[in-house]
Every structure is written in C-alpha cells, then in structure tokens.
Tab-separated table of C-alpha atoms in Angstrom:
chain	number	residue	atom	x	y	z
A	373	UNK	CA	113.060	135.889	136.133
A	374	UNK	CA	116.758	135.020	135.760
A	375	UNK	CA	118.682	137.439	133.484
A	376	UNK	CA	120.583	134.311	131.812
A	377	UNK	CA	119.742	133.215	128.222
A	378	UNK	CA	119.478	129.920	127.392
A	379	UNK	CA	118.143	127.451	124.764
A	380	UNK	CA	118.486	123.707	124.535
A	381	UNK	CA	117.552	120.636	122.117
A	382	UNK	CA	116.141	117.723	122.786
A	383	UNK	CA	115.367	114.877	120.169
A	384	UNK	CA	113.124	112.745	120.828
A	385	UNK	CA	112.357	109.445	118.866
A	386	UNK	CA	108.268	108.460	118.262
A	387	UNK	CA	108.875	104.770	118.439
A	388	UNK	CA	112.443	103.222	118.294
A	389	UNK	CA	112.888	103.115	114.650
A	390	UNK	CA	110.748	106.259	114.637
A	391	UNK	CA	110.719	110.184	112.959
A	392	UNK	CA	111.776	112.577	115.439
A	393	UNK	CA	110.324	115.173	117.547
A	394	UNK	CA	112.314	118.126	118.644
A	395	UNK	CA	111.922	119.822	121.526
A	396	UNK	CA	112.924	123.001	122.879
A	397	UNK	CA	113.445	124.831	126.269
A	398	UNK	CA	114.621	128.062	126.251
A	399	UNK	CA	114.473	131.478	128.131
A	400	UNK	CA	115.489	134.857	126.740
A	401	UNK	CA	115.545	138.690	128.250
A	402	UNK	CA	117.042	140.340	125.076
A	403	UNK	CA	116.818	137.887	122.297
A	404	UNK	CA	114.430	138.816	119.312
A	405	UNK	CA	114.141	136.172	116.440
A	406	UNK	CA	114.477	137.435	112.901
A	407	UNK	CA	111.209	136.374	110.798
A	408	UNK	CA	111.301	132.837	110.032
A	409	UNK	CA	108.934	129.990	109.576
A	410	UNK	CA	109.073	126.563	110.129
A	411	UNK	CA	108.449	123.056	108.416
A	412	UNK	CA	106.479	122.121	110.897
A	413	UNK	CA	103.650	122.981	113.652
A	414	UNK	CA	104.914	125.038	116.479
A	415	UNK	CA	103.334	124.371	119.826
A	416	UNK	CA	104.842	126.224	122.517
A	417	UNK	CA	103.424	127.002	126.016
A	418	UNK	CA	104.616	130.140	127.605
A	419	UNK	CA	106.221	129.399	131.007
A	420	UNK	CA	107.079	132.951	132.500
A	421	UNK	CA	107.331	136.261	131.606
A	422	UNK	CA	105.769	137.777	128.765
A	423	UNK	CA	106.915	137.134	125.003
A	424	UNK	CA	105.599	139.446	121.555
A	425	UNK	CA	104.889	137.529	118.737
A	426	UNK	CA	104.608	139.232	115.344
A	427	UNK	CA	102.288	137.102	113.310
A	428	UNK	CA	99.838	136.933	110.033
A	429	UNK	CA	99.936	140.517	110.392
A	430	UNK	CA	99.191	141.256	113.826
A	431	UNK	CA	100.940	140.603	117.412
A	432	UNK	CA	99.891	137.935	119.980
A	433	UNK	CA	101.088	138.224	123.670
A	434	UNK	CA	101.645	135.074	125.054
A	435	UNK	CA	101.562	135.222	128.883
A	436	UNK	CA	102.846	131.719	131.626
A	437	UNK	CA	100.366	128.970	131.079
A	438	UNK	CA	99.269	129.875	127.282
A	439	UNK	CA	99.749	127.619	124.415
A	440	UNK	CA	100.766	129.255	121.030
A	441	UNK	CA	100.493	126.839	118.177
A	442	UNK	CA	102.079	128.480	114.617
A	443	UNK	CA	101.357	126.792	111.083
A	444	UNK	CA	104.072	125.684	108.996
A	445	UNK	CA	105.377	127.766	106.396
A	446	UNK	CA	104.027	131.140	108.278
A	447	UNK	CA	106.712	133.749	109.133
A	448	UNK	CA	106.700	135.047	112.678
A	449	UNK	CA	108.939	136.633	115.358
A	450	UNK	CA	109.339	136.411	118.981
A	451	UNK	CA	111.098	138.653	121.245
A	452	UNK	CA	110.603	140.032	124.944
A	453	UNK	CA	108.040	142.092	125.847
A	454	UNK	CA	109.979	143.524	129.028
A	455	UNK	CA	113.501	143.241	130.192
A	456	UNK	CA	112.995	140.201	132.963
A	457	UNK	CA	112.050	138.338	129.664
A	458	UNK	CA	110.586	134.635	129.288
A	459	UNK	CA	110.557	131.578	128.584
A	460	UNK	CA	108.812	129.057	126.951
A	461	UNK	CA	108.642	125.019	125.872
A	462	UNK	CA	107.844	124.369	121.860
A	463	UNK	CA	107.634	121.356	120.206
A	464	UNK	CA	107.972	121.130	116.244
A	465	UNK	CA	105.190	118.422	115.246
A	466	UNK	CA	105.042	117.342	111.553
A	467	UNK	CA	101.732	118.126	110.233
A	468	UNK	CA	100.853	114.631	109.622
A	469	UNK	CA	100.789	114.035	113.814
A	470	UNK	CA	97.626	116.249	114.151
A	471	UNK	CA	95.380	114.653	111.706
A	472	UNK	CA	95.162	111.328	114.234
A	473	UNK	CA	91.825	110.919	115.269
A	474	UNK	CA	90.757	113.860	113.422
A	475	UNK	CA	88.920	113.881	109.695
A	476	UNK	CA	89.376	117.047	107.313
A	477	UNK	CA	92.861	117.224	106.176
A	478	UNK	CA	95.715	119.243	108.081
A	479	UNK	CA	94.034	121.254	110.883
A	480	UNK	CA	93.697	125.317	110.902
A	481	UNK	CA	93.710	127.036	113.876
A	482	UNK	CA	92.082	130.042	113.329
A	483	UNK	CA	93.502	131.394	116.571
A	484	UNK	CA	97.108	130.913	117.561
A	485	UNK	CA	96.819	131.781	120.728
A	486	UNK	CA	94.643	129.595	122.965
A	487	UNK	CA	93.713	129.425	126.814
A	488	UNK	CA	93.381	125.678	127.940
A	489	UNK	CA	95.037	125.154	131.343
A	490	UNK	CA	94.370	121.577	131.201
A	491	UNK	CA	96.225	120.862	128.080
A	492	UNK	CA	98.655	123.406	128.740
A	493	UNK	CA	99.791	121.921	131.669
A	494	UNK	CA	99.924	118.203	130.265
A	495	UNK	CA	102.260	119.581	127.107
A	496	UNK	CA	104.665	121.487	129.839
A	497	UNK	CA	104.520	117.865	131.694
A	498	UNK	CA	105.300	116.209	128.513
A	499	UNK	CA	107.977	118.256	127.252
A	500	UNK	CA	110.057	117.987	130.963
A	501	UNK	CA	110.005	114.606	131.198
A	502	UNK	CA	110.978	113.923	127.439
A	503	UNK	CA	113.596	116.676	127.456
A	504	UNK	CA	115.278	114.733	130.673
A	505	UNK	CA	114.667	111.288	129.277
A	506	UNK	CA	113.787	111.212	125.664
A	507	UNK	CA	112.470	108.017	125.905
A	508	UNK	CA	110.731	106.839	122.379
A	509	UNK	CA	107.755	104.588	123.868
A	510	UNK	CA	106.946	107.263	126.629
A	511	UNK	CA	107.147	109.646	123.415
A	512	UNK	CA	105.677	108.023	120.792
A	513	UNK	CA	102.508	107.395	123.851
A	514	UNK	CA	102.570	111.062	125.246
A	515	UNK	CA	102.833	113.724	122.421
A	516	UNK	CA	100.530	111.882	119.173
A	517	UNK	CA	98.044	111.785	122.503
A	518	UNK	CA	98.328	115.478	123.178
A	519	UNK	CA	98.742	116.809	119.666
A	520	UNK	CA	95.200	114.638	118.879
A	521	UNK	CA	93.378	116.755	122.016
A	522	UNK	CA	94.943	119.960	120.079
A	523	UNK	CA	93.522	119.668	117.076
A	524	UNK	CA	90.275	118.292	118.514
A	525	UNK	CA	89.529	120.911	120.238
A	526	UNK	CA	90.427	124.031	118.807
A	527	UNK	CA	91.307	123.598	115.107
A	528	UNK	CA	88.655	123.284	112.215
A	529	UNK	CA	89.331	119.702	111.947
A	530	UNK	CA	86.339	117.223	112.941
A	531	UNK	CA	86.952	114.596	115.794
A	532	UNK	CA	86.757	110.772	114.461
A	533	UNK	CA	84.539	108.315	116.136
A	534	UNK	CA	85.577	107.124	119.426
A	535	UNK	CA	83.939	104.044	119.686
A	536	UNK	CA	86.540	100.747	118.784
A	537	UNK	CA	84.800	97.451	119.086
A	538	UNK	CA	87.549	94.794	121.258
A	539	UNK	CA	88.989	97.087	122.782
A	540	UNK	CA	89.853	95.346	125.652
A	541	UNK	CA	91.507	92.245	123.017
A	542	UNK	CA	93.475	95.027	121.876
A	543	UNK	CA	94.995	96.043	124.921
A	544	UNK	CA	95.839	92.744	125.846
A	545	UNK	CA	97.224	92.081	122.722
A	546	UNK	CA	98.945	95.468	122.994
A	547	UNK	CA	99.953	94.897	126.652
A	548	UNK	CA	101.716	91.310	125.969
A	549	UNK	CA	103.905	92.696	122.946
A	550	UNK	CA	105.240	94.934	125.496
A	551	UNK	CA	106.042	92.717	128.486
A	552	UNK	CA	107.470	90.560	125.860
A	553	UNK	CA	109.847	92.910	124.027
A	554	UNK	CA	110.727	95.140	127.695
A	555	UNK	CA	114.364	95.909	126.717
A	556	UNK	CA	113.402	97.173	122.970
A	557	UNK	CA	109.840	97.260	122.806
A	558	UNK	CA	108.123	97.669	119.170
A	559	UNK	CA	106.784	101.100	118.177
A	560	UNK	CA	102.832	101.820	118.748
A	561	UNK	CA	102.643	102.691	114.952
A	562	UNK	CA	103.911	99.390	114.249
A	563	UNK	CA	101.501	97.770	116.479
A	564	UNK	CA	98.780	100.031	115.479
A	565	UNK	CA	99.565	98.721	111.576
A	566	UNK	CA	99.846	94.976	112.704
A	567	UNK	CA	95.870	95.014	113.799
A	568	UNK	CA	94.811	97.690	111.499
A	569	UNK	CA	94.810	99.984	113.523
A	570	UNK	CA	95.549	104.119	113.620
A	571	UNK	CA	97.739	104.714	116.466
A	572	UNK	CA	95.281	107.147	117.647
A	573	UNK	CA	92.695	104.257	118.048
A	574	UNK	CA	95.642	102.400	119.698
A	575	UNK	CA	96.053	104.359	122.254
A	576	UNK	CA	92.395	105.352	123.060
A	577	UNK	CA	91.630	101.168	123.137
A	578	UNK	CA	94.904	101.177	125.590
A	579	UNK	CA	94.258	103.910	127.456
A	580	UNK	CA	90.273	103.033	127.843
A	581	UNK	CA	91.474	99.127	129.009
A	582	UNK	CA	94.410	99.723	131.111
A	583	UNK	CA	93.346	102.925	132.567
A	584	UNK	CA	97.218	104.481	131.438
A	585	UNK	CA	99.015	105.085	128.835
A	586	UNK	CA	101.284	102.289	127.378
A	587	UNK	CA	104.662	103.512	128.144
A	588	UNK	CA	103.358	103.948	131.887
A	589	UNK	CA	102.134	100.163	131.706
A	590	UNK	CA	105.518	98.974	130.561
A	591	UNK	CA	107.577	101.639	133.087
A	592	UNK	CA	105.505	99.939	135.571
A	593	UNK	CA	105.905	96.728	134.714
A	594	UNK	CA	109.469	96.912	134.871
A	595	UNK	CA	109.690	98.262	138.003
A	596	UNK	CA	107.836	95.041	139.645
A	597	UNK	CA	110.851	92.547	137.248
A	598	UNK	CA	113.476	95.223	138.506
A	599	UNK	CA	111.888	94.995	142.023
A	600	UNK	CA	112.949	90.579	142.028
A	601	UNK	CA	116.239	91.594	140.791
A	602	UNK	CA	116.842	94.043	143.457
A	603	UNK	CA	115.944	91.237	146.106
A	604	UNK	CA	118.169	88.958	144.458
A	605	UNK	CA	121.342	91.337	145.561
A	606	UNK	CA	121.757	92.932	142.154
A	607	UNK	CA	123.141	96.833	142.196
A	608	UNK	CA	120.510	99.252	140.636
A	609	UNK	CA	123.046	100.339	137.678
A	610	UNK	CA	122.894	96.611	136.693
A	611	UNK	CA	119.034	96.449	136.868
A	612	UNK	CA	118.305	99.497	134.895
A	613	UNK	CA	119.736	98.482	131.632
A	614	UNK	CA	118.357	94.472	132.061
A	615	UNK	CA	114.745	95.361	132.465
A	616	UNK	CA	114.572	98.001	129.732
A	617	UNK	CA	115.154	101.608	131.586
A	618	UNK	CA	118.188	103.815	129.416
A	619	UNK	CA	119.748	104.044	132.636
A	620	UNK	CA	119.750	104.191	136.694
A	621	UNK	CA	118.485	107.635	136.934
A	622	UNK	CA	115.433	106.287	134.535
A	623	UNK	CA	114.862	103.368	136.507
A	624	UNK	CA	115.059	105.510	140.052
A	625	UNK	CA	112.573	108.258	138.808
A	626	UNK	CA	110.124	105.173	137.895
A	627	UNK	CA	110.771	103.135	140.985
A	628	UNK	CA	109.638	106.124	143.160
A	629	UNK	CA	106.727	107.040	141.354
A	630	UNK	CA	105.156	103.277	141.821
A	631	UNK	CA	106.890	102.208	145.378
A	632	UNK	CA	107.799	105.512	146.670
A	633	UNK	CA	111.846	104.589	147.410
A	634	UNK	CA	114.618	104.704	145.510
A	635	UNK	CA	116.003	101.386	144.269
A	636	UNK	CA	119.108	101.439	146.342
A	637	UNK	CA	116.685	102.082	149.022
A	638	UNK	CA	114.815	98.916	148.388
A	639	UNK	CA	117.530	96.807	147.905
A	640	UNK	CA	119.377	97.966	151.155
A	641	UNK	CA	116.021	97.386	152.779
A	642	UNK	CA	115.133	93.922	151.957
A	643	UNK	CA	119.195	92.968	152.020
A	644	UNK	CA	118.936	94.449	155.559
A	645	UNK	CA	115.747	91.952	156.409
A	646	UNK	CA	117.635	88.803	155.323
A	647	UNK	CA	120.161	88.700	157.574
C-alpha cells in the first residue's frame, strides 16, 4: 500500500431538495482515531490492508472486501493493524434510511462485522461513483437501495412484503416524471409520497418494470436527447448541461457506458459522414 495519508468528503444530496449523505474515502498507515461515536450508522467496507477496531468491548479486524457497519451513539476506534496500513470507504446513513422496506423499528446488527461480497462490492461501486459525481437522483436511487439489502439481511429487523400491485403503472408513471423534468428531475421521496408510496416500494416497482434503477433510466435517456444534439453540430460542453448531466465529464462517462464512444467521438463521427 502507499505510505501517503489521505481522507476526503464527499456530500451527497438524496433527492435535489434532499438530506445529505456523507461519504468518505480515506487511507491511513499511522493514524489511530481517538474514541468517538457518531450520529449516525457507519457503513464502511475495508478496501486494503488491515484496520483494528476497538468496539462494545472487544476488537474487530476488518480485512479488503468486509463491510463494518457501527450503531450510532457507540464509541469506537480505528487504527492500523500494520505499518503498510489501509483504507477504507464509509458512509454515515441516518438511522431512519435503514428502516425502508424493513418492519421492527431501527435495525440491530448483532455483528458489526459481516462477510457479503456481493453487497460489499455494490457499496464500494456506489461510494466511487457518488464521491466523483455526487449526483442526487443516482444517490437518492443507489444508497436507500443498498442500505434496505443491509438491514434485510443481517440486522434483526423483518423484511416488508415485496409484492406491489401496478407496478408496472407505477413505473410508467415514475418513468414520465423523469423524462419530463431531465434538467432538475423531482426527488424519488417526493414521487414515492405523490402515489403513496415508500420510496423503498418505489424503487422495487421501478426496478422490477424497467429492469434498472431510475437514475440509470434517466442517465440513459439523456444520452439518446444528447445523442440528436450531438448530430445537430452542438459541442459536448454545451450538451451536458441542456439535457440534465452536471457537466461534460458526467455526460462522457454516461455516453460510453450506453454507446461505447465518447461524445466528441460521436459528434466528429457523424459530422465526418455528412460531408
């Protein structure tokens, strides 16, 4: 591991309007946090080396591709447990964002160290892409989502019924708002309260219907408007902002994931063809 220590902040937004979400990256060699506690859940997965965690009264070793999760209001440490050090990814969820789709009150985890490569892997996913792009629809879709699973499956708490009746009127509905609203589209709680709705039950509906995620929908959708605006001689800088993306790098990581070029790419491409 690299001998430099660094931590970094993100914010990101659950919904426009939205509470936030911090995130944080960080890798230490020496560093050893005093006891503290938080407000919130900590969910952290371990991403290389080997940290100590001092803990209701004993010491959990997380090790790269463990997820830790820590209760709010319980003091704890963290320090190396060799001199290459580690690093790790934690998020700092309010309690209230792992009781969707979940009955019995705020969750206990009766272990806080837990082996689940699956979700381990979709949290690390989740936390790059929001700590590059802190985008509040792909935020608000991602990490409720993930939290939910958490709880689910290794807390106390009891699972809700899955079934929704309509939910492919739902995702429609859902999917319209959206397309409608591209540059500053509404939050899924507030859709999720327009129909009665939890958000939870939004996005499962969604998810079931469209076979993604909303704020991959929209991304995608905007790619195919940005796509006619691109043929129409328009720079990619210009597109970005018009069809909803915060800005051209956005818009380029998108475009590549659903056509495989960049956008200048396309446009120099389909310019070239026209003359």
């Amino acid at each position: 591991m690299s001998t430099g220590e660094h931590a970094r902040w993100t914010r990101a937004r659950l919904g426009r309007c939205g509470p936030p979400l911090d995130l944080l990256t960080a890798r230490f060699n020496r560093h050893v946090y005093a006891p503290h506690a938080h407000e919130e859940f900590t969910v952290g997965v371990c991403v290389g080396g080997e940290e100590v965690i001092d803990y209701r009264g004993g010491r959990i070793r997380p090790s790269p591709g463990s997820i830790v999760v820590l209760a709010p209001g319980e003091p704890h440490t963290g320090g190396p447990v060799a001199s290459d050090g580690y690093a790790y990814r934690a998020l700092y969820a309010e309690p209230t964002l792992l009781t969707e789709g979940t009955s019995g009150g705020i969750p206990h985890f009766r272990e806080p160290l837990l082996d689940d490569p699956e979700l381990a892997a979709a949290l690390h996913a989740a936390h790059t892409d929001l700590s590059a792009c802190p985008d509040p629809l792909e935020a608000e879709s991602r990490l409720p989502w993930l939290l939910t699973a958490l709880a689910r499956r290794h807390s106390t708490a009891r699972p809700t019924e899955d079934a929704l009746p309509g939910a492919d009127h739902i995702a429609r509905t859902v999917r319209d708002r959206l397309a409608d609203e591209l540059q500053t589209p509404p939050s899924l709680a507030e859709l999720a309260a327009e129909l009665d709705l939890s958000r939870y039950q939004l996005l499962r509906a969604f998810r079931t219907t469209m076979g993604m995620p909303p704020y991959a929908w929209l991304a995608q959708h905007r790619v195919h408007r940005a796509r006619r605006l691109l043929e129409c001689g328009l720079r990619p800088a210009e597109v970005a902002g018009m069809v909803g993306f915060a800005d051209q790098a956005h818009l380029t990581r998108w475009f590549r994931r659903v056509l495989g070029v960049t956008p200048a790419a396309y446009r120099n491409s389909v310019q070239d063809g026209r003359r």
